Short mmCIF file of C-alpha atoms in Angstrom, two decimals:
data_model
loop_
_atom_site.label_atom_id
_atom_site.label_comp_id
_atom_site.label_asym_id
_atom_site.label_seq_id
_atom_site.Cartn_x
_atom_site.Cartn_y
_atom_site.Cartn_z
CA UNK A 19 -46.84 16.78 -0.09
CA UNK A 20 -43.73 14.18 -0.31
CA UNK A 21 -43.07 14.71 -4.15
CA UNK A 22 -43.00 18.72 -3.08
CA UNK A 23 -40.67 17.75 0.00
CA UNK A 24 -38.04 16.05 -2.06
CA UNK A 25 -37.70 18.86 -4.73
CA UNK A 26 -37.25 21.44 -2.59
CA UNK A 27 -34.76 19.29 -0.58
CA UNK A 28 -33.20 18.46 -3.75
CA UNK A 29 -32.90 22.51 -4.41
CA UNK A 30 -32.07 23.29 -1.11
CA UNK A 31 -28.94 20.63 -1.74
CA UNK A 32 -27.95 22.05 -4.83
CA UNK A 33 -27.68 25.67 -3.58
CA UNK A 34 -25.76 24.45 -0.66
CA UNK A 35 -23.23 22.42 -2.58
CA UNK A 36 -22.29 25.76 -4.86
CA UNK A 37 -22.63 28.21 -1.94
CA UNK A 38 -19.48 29.91 -1.39
CA UNK A 39 -19.72 29.17 1.77
CA UNK A 40 -19.69 25.45 1.46
CA UNK A 41 -16.30 24.39 1.48
CA UNK A 42 -15.17 27.22 3.72
CA UNK A 43 -17.26 26.10 6.56
CA UNK A 44 -16.57 22.43 5.72
CA UNK A 45 -12.83 23.20 6.20
CA UNK A 46 -13.82 25.60 9.40
CA UNK A 47 -14.97 22.64 10.60
CA UNK A 48 -12.28 20.37 10.17
CA UNK A 49 -9.99 22.98 11.88
CA UNK A 50 -12.08 22.51 14.56
CA UNK A 51 -11.69 19.08 14.76
CA UNK A 52 -8.14 19.54 14.31
CA UNK A 53 -7.92 21.99 17.68
CA UNK A 54 -9.83 19.46 19.75
CA UNK A 55 -7.17 16.59 18.85
CA UNK A 56 -4.51 18.77 19.35
CA UNK A 57 -5.44 19.91 22.76
CA UNK A 58 -6.01 16.24 23.51
CA UNK A 59 -2.35 15.53 22.52
CA UNK A 60 -1.57 18.16 24.30
CA UNK A 61 -2.51 17.20 27.67
CA UNK A 62 -2.38 13.47 27.34
CA UNK A 63 0.84 11.62 29.08
CA UNK A 64 2.70 11.52 25.97
CA UNK A 65 1.88 15.31 25.32
CA UNK A 66 3.48 15.61 28.63
CA UNK A 67 6.33 13.58 28.10
CA UNK A 68 7.16 15.30 24.79
CA UNK A 69 7.08 19.07 26.33
CA UNK A 70 9.03 17.92 29.39
CA UNK A 71 11.74 15.95 27.00
CA UNK A 72 12.15 19.36 24.85
CA UNK A 73 11.70 21.99 26.33
CA UNK A 74 12.22 24.01 23.37
CA UNK A 75 8.39 23.64 22.71
CA UNK A 76 7.36 24.00 26.23
CA UNK A 77 5.77 26.90 26.86
CA UNK A 78 6.26 27.99 30.59
CA UNK A 79 3.87 31.04 30.96
CA UNK A 80 0.01 30.50 29.48
CA UNK A 81 -0.01 34.30 29.67
CA UNK A 82 2.44 34.19 26.39
CA UNK A 83 0.70 31.35 24.82
CA UNK A 84 -2.71 33.23 25.29
CA UNK A 85 -0.83 36.30 23.91
CA UNK A 86 0.58 34.75 20.52
CA UNK A 87 -2.94 32.95 20.10
CA UNK A 88 -4.91 36.25 20.26
CA UNK A 89 -2.32 38.29 17.94
CA UNK A 90 -2.78 35.68 15.77
CA UNK A 91 -6.49 35.76 15.24
CA UNK A 92 -7.03 39.27 15.21
CA UNK A 93 -4.25 39.41 12.49
CA UNK A 94 -6.04 36.36 10.13
CA UNK A 95 -8.83 38.33 10.59
CA UNK A 96 -7.56 41.70 9.46
CA UNK A 97 -5.78 39.44 6.68
CA UNK A 98 -8.96 37.60 5.41
CA UNK A 99 -11.24 40.82 5.17
CA UNK A 100 -8.12 42.62 3.20
CA UNK A 101 -7.99 39.86 0.70
CA UNK A 102 -11.62 39.45 0.42
CA UNK A 103 -12.33 43.60 0.27
CA UNK A 104 -9.96 43.58 -3.01
CA UNK A 105 -11.97 40.11 -4.11
CA UNK A 106 -15.18 42.39 -4.30
CA UNK A 107 -13.38 45.58 -6.07
CA UNK A 108 -11.95 43.54 -8.67
CA UNK A 109 -15.45 41.38 -9.42
CA UNK A 110 -17.53 45.02 -9.57
CA UNK A 111 -14.70 45.77 -12.06
CA UNK A 112 -15.16 42.62 -13.93
CA UNK A 113 -18.91 42.71 -14.07
CA UNK A 114 -18.65 46.29 -15.33
CA UNK A 115 -16.05 46.00 -18.56
CA UNK A 116 -17.34 41.92 -19.35
CA UNK A 117 -21.01 41.19 -17.97
CA UNK A 118 -22.62 40.01 -14.77
CA UNK A 119 -23.22 36.76 -15.52
CA UNK A 120 -19.34 35.73 -15.68
CA UNK A 121 -20.01 36.36 -11.66
CA UNK A 122 -20.95 32.82 -10.75
CA UNK A 123 -18.12 31.80 -12.63
CA UNK A 124 -15.70 33.98 -10.68
CA UNK A 125 -17.42 33.53 -7.32
CA UNK A 126 -17.66 29.63 -7.76
CA UNK A 127 -13.95 29.52 -8.13
CA UNK A 128 -13.00 26.31 -5.51
CA UNK A 129 -9.30 28.04 -5.13
CA UNK A 130 -10.81 31.51 -3.54
CA UNK A 131 -13.10 28.98 -1.79
CA UNK A 132 -10.38 26.87 -0.33
CA UNK A 133 -7.93 30.29 0.73
CA UNK A 134 -11.34 31.71 2.70
CA UNK A 135 -11.75 28.21 4.54
CA UNK A 136 -8.27 28.05 5.61
CA UNK A 137 -8.07 31.72 7.14
CA UNK A 138 -11.58 31.29 8.66
CA UNK A 139 -10.26 27.35 9.93
CA UNK A 140 -7.31 28.87 11.26
CA UNK A 141 -9.10 32.15 13.28
CA UNK A 142 -11.36 29.32 14.38
CA UNK A 143 -8.45 27.20 15.65
CA UNK A 144 -6.78 30.01 17.41
CA UNK A 145 -10.58 31.09 19.33
CA UNK A 146 -11.06 27.97 20.55
CA UNK A 147 -7.45 27.41 22.06
CA UNK A 148 -7.71 30.83 23.25
CA UNK A 149 -10.22 29.45 25.14
CA UNK A 150 -8.83 26.54 26.54
CA UNK A 151 -5.14 28.30 27.83
CA UNK A 152 -5.13 28.98 31.97
CA UNK A 153 -3.05 30.31 34.14
CA UNK A 154 -1.07 27.66 36.10
CA UNK A 155 2.23 26.87 37.39
CA UNK A 156 3.67 24.13 35.33
CA UNK A 157 4.70 24.39 32.06
CA UNK A 158 3.96 21.33 30.76
CA UNK A 159 -0.06 21.91 31.56
CA UNK A 160 0.10 25.12 28.63
CA UNK A 161 -0.68 23.63 25.70
CA UNK A 162 2.33 24.38 23.62
CA UNK A 163 2.22 21.84 20.93
CA UNK A 164 -1.31 23.12 19.92
CA UNK A 165 0.38 26.61 19.81
CA UNK A 166 3.37 25.78 17.86
CA UNK A 167 1.59 24.59 15.35
CA UNK A 168 -0.58 27.39 14.96
CA UNK A 169 2.23 29.54 14.71
CA UNK A 170 3.09 26.46 11.64
CA UNK A 171 -0.72 27.40 10.27
CA UNK A 172 0.18 31.45 10.49
CA UNK A 173 3.01 31.20 8.53
CA UNK A 174 1.21 29.05 6.06
CA UNK A 175 -1.35 31.42 5.73
CA UNK A 176 1.04 34.34 4.99
CA UNK A 177 2.53 32.90 1.59
CA UNK A 178 -0.88 31.60 1.29
CA UNK A 179 -1.68 35.21 0.95
CA UNK A 180 1.14 36.43 -1.09
CA UNK A 181 0.31 33.48 -3.86
CA UNK A 182 -3.70 34.61 -3.67
CA UNK A 183 -3.18 38.27 -4.44
CA UNK A 184 -0.52 37.48 -7.29
CA UNK A 185 -3.09 34.84 -8.30
CA UNK A 186 -6.43 37.44 -7.97
CA UNK A 187 -4.58 39.57 -10.03
CA UNK A 188 -4.21 37.17 -12.77
CA UNK A 189 -7.80 35.18 -12.55
CA UNK A 190 -9.23 38.85 -13.57
CA UNK A 191 -7.96 39.33 -16.52
CA UNK A 192 -10.03 39.23 -19.67
CA UNK A 193 -8.67 36.67 -21.12
CA UNK A 194 -8.32 34.86 -18.15
CA UNK A 195 -12.24 34.74 -17.53
CA UNK A 196 -12.79 34.00 -21.00
CA UNK A 197 -10.37 30.92 -20.78
CA UNK A 198 -12.39 30.04 -17.88
CA UNK A 199 -15.94 30.30 -18.95
CA UNK A 200 -14.83 28.32 -22.13
CA UNK A 201 -12.85 25.29 -20.30
CA UNK A 202 -16.45 24.96 -18.32
CA UNK A 203 -18.35 24.98 -21.78
CA UNK A 204 -16.04 22.67 -23.64
CA UNK A 205 -16.27 20.06 -20.71
CA UNK A 206 -20.32 20.13 -20.17
CA UNK A 207 -20.14 19.96 -23.99
CA UNK A 208 -18.11 16.62 -23.83
CA UNK A 209 -20.59 15.28 -21.09
CA UNK A 210 -23.57 15.80 -23.24
CA UNK A 211 -22.53 14.65 -26.54
CA UNK A 212 -21.61 11.68 -28.49
CA UNK A 213 -18.35 12.20 -30.50
CA UNK A 214 -19.98 10.11 -33.83
CA UNK A 215 -23.44 10.58 -35.48
CA UNK A 216 -26.33 11.53 -34.10
CA UNK A 217 -28.13 9.65 -31.79
CA UNK A 218 -30.77 7.47 -32.88
CA UNK A 219 -34.12 7.54 -31.21
CA UNK A 220 -35.55 3.65 -30.90
CA UNK A 221 -39.47 3.40 -30.31
CA UNK A 222 -40.72 3.60 -26.89
CA UNK A 223 -44.50 3.27 -25.53
CA UNK A 224 -46.82 4.14 -27.55
CA UNK A 225 -50.46 5.09 -27.29
CA UNK A 226 -52.58 8.30 -25.82
CA UNK A 227 -50.74 11.51 -25.51
CA UNK A 228 -50.86 13.46 -22.82
CA UNK A 229 -49.89 17.14 -21.95
CA UNK A 230 -47.79 18.44 -18.82
CA UNK A 231 -48.19 21.55 -18.42
CA UNK A 232 -45.65 23.69 -16.10
CA UNK A 233 -47.44 24.70 -12.71
CA UNK A 234 -44.60 27.99 -12.48
CA UNK A 235 -43.09 30.28 -14.60
CA UNK A 236 -39.62 30.44 -14.48
CA UNK A 237 -36.23 28.93 -16.93
CA UNK A 238 -36.68 25.00 -17.29
CA UNK A 239 -33.32 23.99 -15.96
CA UNK A 240 -33.33 20.17 -16.44
CA UNK A 241 -34.49 17.31 -14.44
CA UNK A 242 -33.73 14.38 -12.83
CA UNK A 243 -32.26 12.01 -15.56
CA UNK A 244 -32.26 8.93 -12.97
CA UNK A 245 -35.31 9.68 -11.08
CA UNK A 246 -37.70 10.70 -14.55
CA UNK A 247 -36.25 7.32 -16.31
CA UNK A 248 -37.19 5.29 -13.33
CA UNK A 249 -40.79 7.00 -13.07
CA UNK A 250 -41.22 6.70 -16.95
CA UNK A 251 -40.27 2.77 -16.30
CA UNK A 252 -42.60 1.77 -13.32
CA UNK A 253 -45.44 3.56 -15.16
CA UNK A 254 -44.42 2.57 -18.98
CA UNK A 255 -44.00 5.58 -20.11
CA UNK A 256 -42.37 7.83 -23.08
CA UNK A 257 -41.81 11.38 -21.98
CA UNK A 258 -40.68 14.28 -24.68
CA UNK A 259 -39.76 17.45 -22.81
CA UNK A 260 -40.65 20.27 -25.57
CA UNK A 261 -37.88 22.50 -24.50
CA UNK A 262 -34.20 22.78 -24.25
CA UNK A 263 -32.48 23.85 -21.45
CA UNK A 264 -32.69 27.00 -20.58
CA UNK A 265 -35.93 28.25 -21.50
CA UNK A 266 -38.58 30.31 -20.53
CA UNK A 267 -41.28 28.65 -19.99
CA UNK A 268 -44.75 30.44 -18.82
CA UNK A 269 -47.32 29.21 -16.36
CA UNK A 270 -49.36 26.57 -18.01
CA UNK A 271 -47.78 26.17 -20.94
CA UNK A 272 -46.67 22.59 -22.02
CA UNK A 273 -43.08 21.04 -20.08
CA UNK A 274 -43.35 18.16 -21.57
CA UNK A 275 -45.82 15.52 -23.57
CA UNK A 276 -46.43 11.59 -22.40
CA UNK A 277 -47.53 9.01 -24.16
CA UNK A 278 -49.19 6.06 -22.38
CA UNK A 279 -51.44 3.34 -22.30
CA UNK A 280 -53.07 4.06 -19.54
CA UNK A 281 -54.19 7.23 -18.03
CA UNK A 282 -52.09 10.31 -16.33
CA UNK A 283 -53.45 11.29 -12.87
CA UNK A 284 -52.51 14.39 -10.99
CA UNK A 285 -50.46 12.74 -8.07
CA UNK A 286 -48.43 10.98 -11.10
CA UNK A 287 -48.04 14.69 -12.91
CA UNK A 288 -47.10 15.78 -9.35
CA UNK A 289 -44.13 13.21 -8.91
CA UNK A 290 -43.31 14.79 -12.37
CA UNK A 291 -42.80 18.26 -11.45
CA UNK A 292 -40.94 17.25 -8.52
CA UNK A 293 -38.28 15.85 -10.84
CA UNK A 294 -37.99 18.65 -12.83
CA UNK A 295 -36.20 21.77 -11.93
CA UNK A 296 -37.40 25.73 -12.75
CA UNK A 297 -35.41 28.39 -11.34
CA UNK A 298 -33.43 31.20 -12.60
CA UNK A 299 -29.82 31.76 -12.86
CA UNK A 300 -27.48 30.25 -15.85
CA UNK A 301 -24.92 27.57 -14.23
CA UNK A 302 -23.27 26.03 -17.11
CA UNK A 303 -23.16 22.59 -14.93
CA UNK A 304 -26.85 22.80 -16.14
CA UNK A 305 -26.58 23.44 -19.65
CA UNK A 306 -23.36 24.29 -22.53
CA UNK A 307 -25.48 26.55 -24.44
CA UNK A 308 -25.41 28.74 -21.01
CA UNK A 309 -21.44 29.23 -21.72
CA UNK A 310 -21.90 30.22 -25.56
CA UNK A 311 -24.23 33.19 -24.17
CA UNK A 312 -22.39 34.11 -21.71
CA UNK A 313 -18.97 34.28 -24.23
CA UNK A 314 -21.56 36.24 -26.75
CA UNK A 315 -22.42 38.73 -23.76
CA UNK A 316 -18.76 39.47 -22.56
CA UNK A 317 -18.41 40.14 -26.33
CA UNK A 318 -21.15 42.12 -27.22
CA UNK A 319 -20.33 44.65 -23.85
CA UNK A 320 -16.71 45.01 -24.82
CA UNK A 321 -17.96 46.10 -28.41
CA UNK A 322 -20.50 48.66 -26.43
CA UNK A 323 -19.31 52.19 -27.25
CA UNK A 324 -18.71 52.45 -23.25
CA UNK A 325 -16.40 50.31 -23.44
CA UNK A 326 -14.89 49.80 -27.00
CA UNK A 327 -12.41 46.98 -26.93
CA UNK A 328 -12.75 44.85 -29.82
CA UNK A 329 -9.63 43.38 -28.69
CA UNK A 330 -11.83 41.24 -25.75
CA UNK A 331 -14.51 40.66 -28.60
CA UNK A 332 -12.24 39.30 -30.63
CA UNK A 333 -10.83 36.48 -27.59
CA UNK A 334 -14.57 35.99 -27.08
CA UNK A 335 -14.93 35.42 -30.74
CA UNK A 336 -12.46 33.06 -31.09
CA UNK A 337 -13.36 30.78 -28.09
CA UNK A 338 -16.85 30.62 -29.50
CA UNK A 339 -15.58 29.37 -32.71
CA UNK A 340 -13.54 26.37 -30.80
CA UNK A 341 -16.81 25.68 -29.07
CA UNK A 342 -18.89 26.09 -32.19
CA UNK A 343 -16.23 23.43 -33.86
CA UNK A 344 -17.04 21.26 -31.46
CA UNK A 345 -20.19 21.25 -32.05
CA UNK A 346 -19.92 20.55 -35.25
CA UNK A 347 -18.93 17.06 -34.89
CA UNK A 348 -20.44 16.29 -31.41
CA UNK A 349 -24.25 15.06 -31.19
CA UNK A 350 -26.16 15.48 -27.90
CA UNK A 351 -28.03 12.83 -26.53
CA UNK A 352 -30.99 13.44 -26.28
CA UNK A 353 -32.82 9.91 -25.70
CA UNK A 354 -32.62 8.01 -22.16
CA UNK A 355 -32.98 4.30 -21.55
CA UNK A 356 -34.09 2.38 -18.74
CA UNK A 357 -32.27 -0.57 -17.45
CA UNK A 358 -33.86 -2.77 -19.87
CA UNK A 359 -32.55 -0.62 -23.29
CA UNK A 360 -35.91 0.95 -23.52
CA UNK A 361 -36.32 4.26 -24.37
CA UNK A 362 -37.68 6.19 -22.08
CA UNK A 363 -37.21 10.15 -22.17
CA UNK A 364 -36.72 12.50 -25.12
CA UNK A 365 -34.76 15.91 -25.18
CA UNK A 366 -34.88 18.38 -26.77
CA UNK A 367 -31.66 20.10 -27.42
CA UNK A 368 -30.10 23.50 -29.13
CA UNK A 369 -28.95 22.42 -32.84
CA UNK A 370 -25.65 23.72 -34.29
CA UNK A 371 -27.98 26.27 -36.29
CA UNK A 372 -29.83 27.77 -33.09
CA UNK A 373 -26.33 28.08 -31.32
CA UNK A 374 -24.83 29.72 -33.92
CA UNK A 375 -27.45 32.02 -34.95
CA UNK A 376 -27.77 33.00 -30.97
CA UNK A 377 -23.95 33.74 -31.01
CA UNK A 378 -22.76 34.86 -33.52
CA UNK A 379 -25.48 36.92 -35.39
CA UNK A 380 -25.54 39.31 -32.11
CA UNK A 381 -22.26 39.67 -32.51
CA UNK A 382 -22.31 40.81 -36.20
CA UNK A 383 -25.54 43.38 -35.77
CA UNK A 384 -23.86 44.91 -32.92
CA UNK A 385 -19.81 45.01 -34.10
CA UNK A 386 -20.46 44.86 -38.03
CA UNK A 387 -18.76 48.15 -38.42
CA UNK A 388 -15.40 47.35 -36.55
CA UNK A 389 -12.71 45.87 -38.93
CA UNK A 390 -11.09 44.45 -36.43
CA UNK A 391 -13.86 42.14 -35.66
CA UNK A 392 -15.34 41.75 -39.46
CA UNK A 393 -11.18 40.25 -40.23
CA UNK A 394 -11.77 38.10 -37.37
CA UNK A 395 -15.20 36.89 -37.76
CA UNK A 396 -13.88 36.06 -41.43
CA UNK A 397 -11.00 34.23 -40.42
CA UNK A 398 -12.81 31.46 -38.48
CA UNK A 399 -16.07 31.48 -40.45
CA UNK A 400 -14.20 30.41 -43.46
CA UNK A 401 -12.32 27.59 -41.15
CA UNK A 402 -15.92 26.19 -39.56
CA UNK A 403 -16.84 26.31 -43.06
CA UNK A 404 -14.23 23.93 -44.08
CA UNK A 405 -15.12 21.71 -40.76
CA UNK A 406 -18.62 21.39 -41.26
CA UNK A 407 -19.74 17.90 -42.49
CA UNK A 408 -23.70 19.06 -42.63
CA UNK A 409 -25.17 20.27 -45.19
CA UNK A 410 -27.52 22.40 -43.31
CA UNK A 411 -24.63 23.31 -41.22
CA UNK A 412 -22.84 24.49 -43.74
CA UNK A 413 -25.23 26.18 -45.52
CA UNK A 414 -25.75 28.21 -42.53
CA UNK A 415 -21.72 29.20 -41.65
CA UNK A 416 -21.92 30.28 -45.46
CA UNK A 417 -24.97 32.65 -45.65
CA UNK A 418 -22.94 34.44 -42.81
CA UNK A 419 -19.72 34.04 -44.33
CA UNK A 420 -21.55 35.97 -47.54
CA UNK A 421 -22.44 38.61 -45.70
CA UNK A 422 -18.82 39.24 -43.92
CA UNK A 423 -17.22 39.02 -47.20
CA UNK A 424 -19.39 41.53 -48.53
CA UNK A 425 -19.14 44.26 -45.79
CA UNK A 426 -15.11 43.84 -45.92
CA UNK A 427 -15.12 44.18 -50.12
CA UNK A 428 -17.21 47.04 -49.71
CA UNK A 429 -15.48 49.02 -47.45
CA UNK A 430 -12.22 48.35 -49.37
CA UNK A 431 -10.78 51.70 -50.67
#
């Protein structure tokens, strides 16, 4: 029960952190604290002294301060609705013309969340300030400092809105979306892969092998590395995962194998399952392979008869070629050691051949009749072949290149 609760807490934490509402909520809370601090200064002896000496920042009429706060709250609320209505329209257009999978990277854009948070924070600030204004006789009791700060925040919101319009119109361009997916995938590849050669797996514990079966159907999304390694160290296990990240696993099928000198209890399996993630979605942060898949889907959608945009398909192809070029000389870490240097966990990763076949072959199957795509594919395959250092990788690329060369030769007048 405790293990399941910890797993649930970990999943909820991940959902909250990656939610579009996380940053806006934090920023709005900061604005609420800011409003409280400014009001405290406004009504403190220091604030009253400042307002009594500087008449130009003192409001004599409480109704004026109330009108300013109410007008700003209503205006920024309308600005927020307009801004993100436009974002939803552009997101719908991108999903229709490219792929639904690209929405995660677009919705998760941090700049959009910061803008939304700043708008909401200004509204929260204005409403909280509005609730504190009272009709009084002396101007030094009107929160003039807070009101003038609200005006400054509103001016900043307007300039932020202007830049936001420019940013959104640029960010929904196909080349921008493709470049963003490429950059996230390249980052994850660099984090998951080593630079020189494949990793040699040192021998770990030996003994009887037990199969760990999936308790639910779903997509294998990785595991808590620190938690699993520590568990294997405590139990003296060698754990071998059966699937690469992103694989759909049916309930009751093998998800991992454990080598141990002792038996494997149900409680121990439950502890292990609590550290393994199964859920839907294709977040690139979980596996760089999802980035390859998204770029492939963008290319296939662009080549569909309804879209018929080979230029976008070529852009996706070039991004895939850059990633495959990086993968040719960088190899994923497949073993994890404990603090004593003993290998405790061995993972299964997508090989270059797997990635190549699941990205390039679908694009070729769908767009082999397009001359633009054939020429672009021929160019990138020739360059990849020159960069390949593994005989298996070279053979895979050469086999594909022969198909492309034959198709181009057959269509020559």
